[in-house]
Coordinates of N, CA and C in Angstrom, one line a residue:
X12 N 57.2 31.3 99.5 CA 57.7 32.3 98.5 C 57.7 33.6 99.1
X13 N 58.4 34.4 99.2 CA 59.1 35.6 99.7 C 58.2 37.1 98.5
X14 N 57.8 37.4 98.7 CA 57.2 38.4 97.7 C 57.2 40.1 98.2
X15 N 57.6 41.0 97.6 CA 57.5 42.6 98.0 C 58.7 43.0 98.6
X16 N 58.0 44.1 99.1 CA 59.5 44.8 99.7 C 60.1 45.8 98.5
X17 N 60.3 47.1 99.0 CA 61.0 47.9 98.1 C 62.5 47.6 97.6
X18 N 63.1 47.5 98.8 CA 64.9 47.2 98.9 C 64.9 46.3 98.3
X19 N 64.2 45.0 98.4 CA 64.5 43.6 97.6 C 64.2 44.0 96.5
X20 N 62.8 44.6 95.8 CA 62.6 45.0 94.3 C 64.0 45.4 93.4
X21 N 64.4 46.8 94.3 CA 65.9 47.7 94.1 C 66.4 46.6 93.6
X22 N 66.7 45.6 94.6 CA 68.4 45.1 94.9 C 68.2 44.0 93.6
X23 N 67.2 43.2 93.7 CA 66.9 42.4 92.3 C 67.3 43.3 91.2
X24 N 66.5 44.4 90.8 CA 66.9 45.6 89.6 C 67.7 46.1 89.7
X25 N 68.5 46.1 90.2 CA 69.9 46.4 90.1 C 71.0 45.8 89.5
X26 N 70.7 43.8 90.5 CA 71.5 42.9 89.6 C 70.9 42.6 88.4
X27 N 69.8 42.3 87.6 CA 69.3 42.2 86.9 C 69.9 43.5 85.7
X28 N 69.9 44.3 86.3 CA 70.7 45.4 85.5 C 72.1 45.3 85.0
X29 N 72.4 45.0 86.0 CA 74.3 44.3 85.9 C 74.6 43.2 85.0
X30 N 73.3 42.1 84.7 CA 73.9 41.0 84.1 C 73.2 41.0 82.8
X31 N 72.2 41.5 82.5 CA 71.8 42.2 80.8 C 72.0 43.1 80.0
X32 N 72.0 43.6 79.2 CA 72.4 44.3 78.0 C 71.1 45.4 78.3
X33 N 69.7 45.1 78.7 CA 69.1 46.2 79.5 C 68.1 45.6 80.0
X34 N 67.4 46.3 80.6 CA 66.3 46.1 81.7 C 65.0 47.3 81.9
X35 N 63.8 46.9 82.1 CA 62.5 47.8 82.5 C 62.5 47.4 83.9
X36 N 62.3 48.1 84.7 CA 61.2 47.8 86.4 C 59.7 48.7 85.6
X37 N 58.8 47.4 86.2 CA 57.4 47.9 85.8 C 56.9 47.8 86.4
X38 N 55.4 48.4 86.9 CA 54.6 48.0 88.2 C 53.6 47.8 87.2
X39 N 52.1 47.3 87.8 CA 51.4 46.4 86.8 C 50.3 47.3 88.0
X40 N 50.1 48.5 89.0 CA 49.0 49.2 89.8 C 49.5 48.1 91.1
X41 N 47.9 49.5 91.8 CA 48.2 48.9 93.2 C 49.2 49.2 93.9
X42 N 50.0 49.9 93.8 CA 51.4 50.3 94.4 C 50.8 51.4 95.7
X43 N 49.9 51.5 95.8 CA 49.8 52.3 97.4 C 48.3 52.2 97.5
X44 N 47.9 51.4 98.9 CA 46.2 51.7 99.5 C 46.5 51.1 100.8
X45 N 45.5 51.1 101.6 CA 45.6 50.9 102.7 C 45.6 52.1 103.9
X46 N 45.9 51.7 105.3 CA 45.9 53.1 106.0 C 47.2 54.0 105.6
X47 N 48.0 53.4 105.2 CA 49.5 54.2 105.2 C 49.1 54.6 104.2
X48 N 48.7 54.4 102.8 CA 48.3 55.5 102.0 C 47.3 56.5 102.3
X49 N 46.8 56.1 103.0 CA 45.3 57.3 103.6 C 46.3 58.6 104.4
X50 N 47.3 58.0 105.5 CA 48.4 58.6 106.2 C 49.1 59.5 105.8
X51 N 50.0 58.9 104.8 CA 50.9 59.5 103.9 C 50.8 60.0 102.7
X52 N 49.7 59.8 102.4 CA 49.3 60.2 100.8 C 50.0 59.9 99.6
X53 N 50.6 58.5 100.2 CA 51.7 57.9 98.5 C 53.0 58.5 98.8
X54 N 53.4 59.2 99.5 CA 54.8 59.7 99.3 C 55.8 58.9 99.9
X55 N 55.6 58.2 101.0 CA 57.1 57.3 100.8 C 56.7 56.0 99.5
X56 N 56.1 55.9 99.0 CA 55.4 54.7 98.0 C 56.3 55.0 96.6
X57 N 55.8 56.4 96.5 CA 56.2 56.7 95.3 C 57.9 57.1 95.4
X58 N 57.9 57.7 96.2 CA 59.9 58.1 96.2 C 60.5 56.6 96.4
X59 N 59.9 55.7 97.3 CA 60.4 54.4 96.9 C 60.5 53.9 95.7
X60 N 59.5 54.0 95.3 CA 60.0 53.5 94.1 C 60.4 54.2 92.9
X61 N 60.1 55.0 93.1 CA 61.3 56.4 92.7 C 62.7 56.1 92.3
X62 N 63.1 55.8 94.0 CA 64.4 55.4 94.2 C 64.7 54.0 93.9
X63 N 63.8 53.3 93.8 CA 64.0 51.8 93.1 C 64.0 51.8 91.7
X64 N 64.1 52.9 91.0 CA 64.0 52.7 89.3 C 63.1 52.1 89.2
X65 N 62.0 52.4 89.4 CA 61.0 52.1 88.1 C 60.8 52.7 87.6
X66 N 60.2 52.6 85.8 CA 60.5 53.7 84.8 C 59.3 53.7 84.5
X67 N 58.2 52.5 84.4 CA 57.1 52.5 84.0 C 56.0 51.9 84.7
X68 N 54.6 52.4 84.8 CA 53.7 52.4 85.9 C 52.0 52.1 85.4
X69 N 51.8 51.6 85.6 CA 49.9 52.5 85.7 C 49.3 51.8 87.1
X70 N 48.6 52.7 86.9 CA 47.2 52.7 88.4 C 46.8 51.9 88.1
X71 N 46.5 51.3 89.6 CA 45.4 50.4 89.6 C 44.3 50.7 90.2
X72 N 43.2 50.2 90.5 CA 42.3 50.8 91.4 C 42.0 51.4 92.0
X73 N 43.1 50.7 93.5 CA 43.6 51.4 94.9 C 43.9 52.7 94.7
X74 N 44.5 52.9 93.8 CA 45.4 54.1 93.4 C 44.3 55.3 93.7
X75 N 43.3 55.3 94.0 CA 42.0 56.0 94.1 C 40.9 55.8 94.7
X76 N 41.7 55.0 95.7 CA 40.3 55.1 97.2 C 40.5 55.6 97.6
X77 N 41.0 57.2 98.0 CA 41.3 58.0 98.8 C 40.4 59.4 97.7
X78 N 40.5 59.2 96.6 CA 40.2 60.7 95.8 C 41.0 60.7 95.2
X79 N 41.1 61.6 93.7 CA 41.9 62.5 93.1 C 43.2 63.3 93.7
X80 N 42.5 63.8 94.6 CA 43.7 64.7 95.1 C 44.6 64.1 96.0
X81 N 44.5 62.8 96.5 CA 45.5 61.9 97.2 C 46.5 61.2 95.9
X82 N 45.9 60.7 95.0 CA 46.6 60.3 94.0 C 47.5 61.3 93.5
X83 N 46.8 62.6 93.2 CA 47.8 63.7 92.9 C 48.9 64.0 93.7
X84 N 48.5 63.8 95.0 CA 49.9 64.0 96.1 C 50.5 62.8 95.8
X85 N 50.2 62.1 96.0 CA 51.2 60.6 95.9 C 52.3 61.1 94.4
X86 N 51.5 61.3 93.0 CA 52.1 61.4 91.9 C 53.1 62.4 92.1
X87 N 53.1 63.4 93.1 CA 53.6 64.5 92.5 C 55.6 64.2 93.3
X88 N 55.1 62.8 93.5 CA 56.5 62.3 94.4 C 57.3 61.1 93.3
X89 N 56.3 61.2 92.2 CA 57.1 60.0 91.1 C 58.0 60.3 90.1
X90 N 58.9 59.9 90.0 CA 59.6 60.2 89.0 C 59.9 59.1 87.7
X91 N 58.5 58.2 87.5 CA 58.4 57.7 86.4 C 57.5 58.0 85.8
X92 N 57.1 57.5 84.2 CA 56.3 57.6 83.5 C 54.9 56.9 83.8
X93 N 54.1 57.1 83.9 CA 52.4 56.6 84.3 C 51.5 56.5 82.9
X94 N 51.0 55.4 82.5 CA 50.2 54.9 81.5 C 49.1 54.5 81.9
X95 N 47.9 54.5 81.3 CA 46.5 54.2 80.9 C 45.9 54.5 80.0
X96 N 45.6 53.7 79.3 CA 44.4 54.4 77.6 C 43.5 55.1 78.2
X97 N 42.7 54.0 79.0 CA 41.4 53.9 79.0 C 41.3 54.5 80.0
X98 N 41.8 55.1 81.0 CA 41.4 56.2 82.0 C 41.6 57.4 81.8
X99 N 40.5 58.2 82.4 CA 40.0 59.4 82.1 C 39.6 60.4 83.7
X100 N 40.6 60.8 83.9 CA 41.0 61.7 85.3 C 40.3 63.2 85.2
X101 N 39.8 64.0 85.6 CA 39.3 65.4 85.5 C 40.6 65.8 85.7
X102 N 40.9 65.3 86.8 CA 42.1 66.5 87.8 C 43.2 67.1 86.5
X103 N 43.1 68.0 86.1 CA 44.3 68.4 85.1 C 45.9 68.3 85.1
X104 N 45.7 68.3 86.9 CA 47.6 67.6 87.1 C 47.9 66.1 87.0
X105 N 46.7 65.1 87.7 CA 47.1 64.1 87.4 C 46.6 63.6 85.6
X106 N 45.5 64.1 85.4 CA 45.5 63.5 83.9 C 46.6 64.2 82.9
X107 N 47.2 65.2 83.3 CA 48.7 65.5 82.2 C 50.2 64.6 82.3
X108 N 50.2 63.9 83.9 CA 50.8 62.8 84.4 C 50.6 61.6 83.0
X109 N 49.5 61.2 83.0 CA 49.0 59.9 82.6 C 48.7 60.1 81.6
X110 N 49.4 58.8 80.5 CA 49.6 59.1 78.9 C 49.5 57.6 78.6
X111 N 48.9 57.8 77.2 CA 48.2 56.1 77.0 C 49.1 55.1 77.0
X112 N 50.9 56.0 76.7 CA 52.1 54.9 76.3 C 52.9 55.6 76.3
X113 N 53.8 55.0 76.6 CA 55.4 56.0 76.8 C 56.4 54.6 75.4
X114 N 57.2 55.4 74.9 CA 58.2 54.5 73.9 C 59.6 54.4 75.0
X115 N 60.1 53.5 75.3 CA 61.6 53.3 75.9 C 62.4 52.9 74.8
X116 N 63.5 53.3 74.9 CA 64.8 52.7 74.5 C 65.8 52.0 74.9
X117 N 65.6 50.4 74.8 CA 66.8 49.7 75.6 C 67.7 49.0 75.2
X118 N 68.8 48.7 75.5 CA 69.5 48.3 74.6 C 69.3 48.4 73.2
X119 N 69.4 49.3 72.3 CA 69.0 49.8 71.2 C 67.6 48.9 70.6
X120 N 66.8 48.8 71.4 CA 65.1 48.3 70.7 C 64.2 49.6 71.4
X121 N 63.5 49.9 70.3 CA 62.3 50.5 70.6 C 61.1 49.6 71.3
X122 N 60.7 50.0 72.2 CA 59.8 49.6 72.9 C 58.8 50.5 73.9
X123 N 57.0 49.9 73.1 CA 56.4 50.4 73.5 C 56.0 50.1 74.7
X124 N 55.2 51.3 75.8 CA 54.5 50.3 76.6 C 53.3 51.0 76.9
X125 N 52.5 50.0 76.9 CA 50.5 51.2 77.0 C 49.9 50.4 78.1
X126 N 49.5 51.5 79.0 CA 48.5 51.0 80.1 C 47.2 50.6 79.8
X127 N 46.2 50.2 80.9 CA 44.9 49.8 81.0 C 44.4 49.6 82.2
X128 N 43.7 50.3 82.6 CA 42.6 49.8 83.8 C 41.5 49.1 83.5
X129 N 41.6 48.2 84.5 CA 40.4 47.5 84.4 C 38.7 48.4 84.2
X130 N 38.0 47.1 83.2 CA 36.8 48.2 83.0 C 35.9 47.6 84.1
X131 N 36.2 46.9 85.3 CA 35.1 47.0 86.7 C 35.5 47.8 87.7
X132 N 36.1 49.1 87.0 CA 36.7 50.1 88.6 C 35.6 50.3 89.0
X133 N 34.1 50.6 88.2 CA 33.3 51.6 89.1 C 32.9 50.9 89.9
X134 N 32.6 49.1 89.8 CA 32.2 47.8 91.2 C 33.5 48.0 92.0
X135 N 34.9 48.5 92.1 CA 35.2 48.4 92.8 C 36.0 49.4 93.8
X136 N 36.0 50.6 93.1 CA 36.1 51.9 93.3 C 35.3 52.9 93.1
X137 N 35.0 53.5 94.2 CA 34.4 55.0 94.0 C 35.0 56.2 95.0
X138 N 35.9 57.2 94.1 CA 36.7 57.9 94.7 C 35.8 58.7 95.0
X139 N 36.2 59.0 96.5 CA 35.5 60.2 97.3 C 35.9 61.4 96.3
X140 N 34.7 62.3 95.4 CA 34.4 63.4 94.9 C 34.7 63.1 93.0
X141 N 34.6 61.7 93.2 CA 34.3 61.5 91.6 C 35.7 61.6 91.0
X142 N 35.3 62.1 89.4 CA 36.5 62.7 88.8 C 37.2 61.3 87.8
X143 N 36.8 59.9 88.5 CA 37.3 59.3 87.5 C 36.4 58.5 86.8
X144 N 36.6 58.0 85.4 CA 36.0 57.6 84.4 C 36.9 56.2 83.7
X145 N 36.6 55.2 83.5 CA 37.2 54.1 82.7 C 36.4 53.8 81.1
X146 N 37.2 53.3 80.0 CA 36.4 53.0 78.8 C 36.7 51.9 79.3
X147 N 35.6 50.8 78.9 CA 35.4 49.4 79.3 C 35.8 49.3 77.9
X148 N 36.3 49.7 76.4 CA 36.4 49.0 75.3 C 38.0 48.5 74.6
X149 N 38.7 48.0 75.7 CA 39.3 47.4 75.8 C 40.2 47.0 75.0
X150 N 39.3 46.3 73.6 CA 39.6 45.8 72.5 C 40.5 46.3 71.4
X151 N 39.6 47.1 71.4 CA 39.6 48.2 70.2 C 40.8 49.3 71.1
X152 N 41.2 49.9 72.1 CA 41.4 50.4 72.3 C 42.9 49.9 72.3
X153 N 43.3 48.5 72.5 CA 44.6 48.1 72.2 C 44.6 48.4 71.0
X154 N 43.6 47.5 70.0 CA 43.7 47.4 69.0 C 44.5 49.1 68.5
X155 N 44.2 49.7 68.6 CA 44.6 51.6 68.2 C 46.0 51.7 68.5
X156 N 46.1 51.1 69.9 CA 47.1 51.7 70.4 C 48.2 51.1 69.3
X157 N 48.0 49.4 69.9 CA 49.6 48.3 68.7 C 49.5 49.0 67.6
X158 N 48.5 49.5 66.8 CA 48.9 49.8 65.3 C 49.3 51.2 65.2
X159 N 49.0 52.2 66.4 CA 49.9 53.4 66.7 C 51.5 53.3 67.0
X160 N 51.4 52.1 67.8 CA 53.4 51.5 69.1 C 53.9 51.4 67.0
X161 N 53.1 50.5 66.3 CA 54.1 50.1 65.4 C 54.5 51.1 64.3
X162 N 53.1 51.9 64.0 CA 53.8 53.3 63.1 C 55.0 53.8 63.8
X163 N 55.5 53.9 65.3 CA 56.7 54.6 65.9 C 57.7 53.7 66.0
X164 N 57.6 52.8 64.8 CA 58.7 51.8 64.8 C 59.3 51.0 65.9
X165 N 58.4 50.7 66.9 CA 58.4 49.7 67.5 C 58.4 48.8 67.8
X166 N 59.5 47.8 68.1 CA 59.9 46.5 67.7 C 59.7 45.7 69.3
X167 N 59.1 46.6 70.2 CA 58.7 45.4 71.2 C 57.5 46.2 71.7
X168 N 56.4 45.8 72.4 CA 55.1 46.2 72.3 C 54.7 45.0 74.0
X169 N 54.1 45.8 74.3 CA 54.1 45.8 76.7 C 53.1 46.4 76.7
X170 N 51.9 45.2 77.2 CA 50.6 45.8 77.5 C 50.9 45.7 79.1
X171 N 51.1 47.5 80.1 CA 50.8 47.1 81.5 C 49.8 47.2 82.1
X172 N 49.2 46.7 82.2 CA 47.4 46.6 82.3 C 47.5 46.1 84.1
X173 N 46.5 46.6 84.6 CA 45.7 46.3 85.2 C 43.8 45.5 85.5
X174 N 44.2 44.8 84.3 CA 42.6 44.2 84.3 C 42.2 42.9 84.4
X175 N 43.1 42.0 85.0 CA 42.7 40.8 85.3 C 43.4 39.8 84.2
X176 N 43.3 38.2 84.2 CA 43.6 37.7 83.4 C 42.6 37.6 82.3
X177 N 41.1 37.5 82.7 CA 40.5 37.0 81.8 C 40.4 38.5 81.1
X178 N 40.6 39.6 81.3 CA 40.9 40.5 80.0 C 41.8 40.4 79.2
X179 N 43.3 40.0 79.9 CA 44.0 40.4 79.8 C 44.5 38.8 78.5
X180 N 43.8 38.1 78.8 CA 43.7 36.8 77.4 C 42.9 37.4 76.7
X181 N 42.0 38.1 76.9 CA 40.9 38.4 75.5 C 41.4 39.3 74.7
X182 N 42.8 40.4 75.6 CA 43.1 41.2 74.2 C 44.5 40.5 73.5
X183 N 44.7 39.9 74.3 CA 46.2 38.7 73.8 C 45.5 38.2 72.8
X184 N 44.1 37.1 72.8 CA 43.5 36.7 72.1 C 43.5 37.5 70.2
X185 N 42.4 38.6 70.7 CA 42.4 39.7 69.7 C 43.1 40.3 69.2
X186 N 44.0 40.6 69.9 CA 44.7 42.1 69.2 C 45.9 41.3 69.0
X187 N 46.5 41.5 67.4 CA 47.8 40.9 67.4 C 49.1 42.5 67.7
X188 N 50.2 41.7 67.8 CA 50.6 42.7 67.6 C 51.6 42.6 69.4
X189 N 51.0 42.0 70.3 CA 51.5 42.5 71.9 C 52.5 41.3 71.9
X190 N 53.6 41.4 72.4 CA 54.7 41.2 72.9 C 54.5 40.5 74.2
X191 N 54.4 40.9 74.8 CA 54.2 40.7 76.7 C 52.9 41.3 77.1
X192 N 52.6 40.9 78.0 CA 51.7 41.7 79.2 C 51.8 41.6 80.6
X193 N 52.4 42.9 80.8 CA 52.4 42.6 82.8 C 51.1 42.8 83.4
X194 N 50.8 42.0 84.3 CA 49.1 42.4 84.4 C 49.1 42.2 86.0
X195 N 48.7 43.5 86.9 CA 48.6 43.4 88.2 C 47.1 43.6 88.9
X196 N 46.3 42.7 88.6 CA 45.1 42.6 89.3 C 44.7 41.8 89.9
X197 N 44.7 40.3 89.2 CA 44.3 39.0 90.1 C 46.2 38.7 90.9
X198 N 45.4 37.8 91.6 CA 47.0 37.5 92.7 C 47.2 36.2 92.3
X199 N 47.3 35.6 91.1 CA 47.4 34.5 90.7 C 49.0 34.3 90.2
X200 N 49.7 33.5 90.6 CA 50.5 33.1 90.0 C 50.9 32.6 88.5
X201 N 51.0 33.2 87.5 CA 50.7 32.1 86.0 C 52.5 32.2 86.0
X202 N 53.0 31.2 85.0 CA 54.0 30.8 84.8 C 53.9 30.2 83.5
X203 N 54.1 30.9 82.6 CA 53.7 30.2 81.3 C 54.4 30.6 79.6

């Protein structure tokens, strides 16, 4: 199976564009770590995908093993929307970035979409000089959100989470109300 790659993302969202009535590109986190993020600081990452349309985003972990202020440089090269409830950034440029949900309009449906990070960042991240914070309450915090997506007349509802599957069933489980979930943490293939 063939997986990644910017151009290929593009070129898929593109045709995919061409042959529906409308379309989201979403990242589910994780979209930059390694030495080339340490290197570059997210900026060919993010203008990539920039330039690949994607409209909607949240962090994942990685997104912060460099610090705050690497993330802020990476961000300040995005030109989509960035979601998370449950994360809580000091930095005042990246936390004004990151909003619990952004509403889209596609093909005339209202559609919500609200981030989440996982609540075991602190086992698996610790950004050099702090600064970030996760609510592990998961639950409740969808819970808020779907009955907020649906007062704004909301007729499709996108949890983009970053927290694994077995969270990511427990608020499927609980919380009525979600639509879909794109979930970019385990590397598991589900098909279902």
């Amino acid at each position: 199976i063939t997986v990644g790659g910017l151009d290929r993302i593009a070129s898929a969202a593109r045709q995919m564009r061409n042959e529906v009535d409308g379309a989201l590109l979403l990242s589910s986190g994780n979209d930059v770590l390694g030495s080339f993020y340490r290197i570059f600081q997210g900026e060919p990452e993010m203008r990539g995908m920039s330039l690949a349309g994607y409209e909607v985003v949240t962090p994942g972990n990685h997104e912060f093993d460099y610090g705050v202020d690497v993330y802020a440089n990476a961000l300040s090269f995005a030109k989509f929307d960035v979601v998370s409830a449950n994360l809580t950034v000091d930095d005042a440029g990246v936390s004004s970035r990151i909003r619990p949900y952004v509403i889209k309009e596609i093909a005339g449906i209202r559609i919500g979409i609200f981030g989440m990070m996982t609540p075991d960042f602190s086992l698996l991240c610790d950004p050099p000089g702090g600064g970030v914070r996760v609510d592990g309450e998961i639950v409740s915090i969808t819970q808020r959100l779907v009955e907020e997506l649906k007062t704004e007349n909301c007729e499709l509802i996108i949890g983009l989470t970053h927290i694994g599957f077995a969270f990511s069933s427990e608020i499927a489980r609980k919380v009525n109300g979600i639509n879909i979930i794109v979930d970019g943490y385990d590397r598991d293939y589900i098909h279902e």
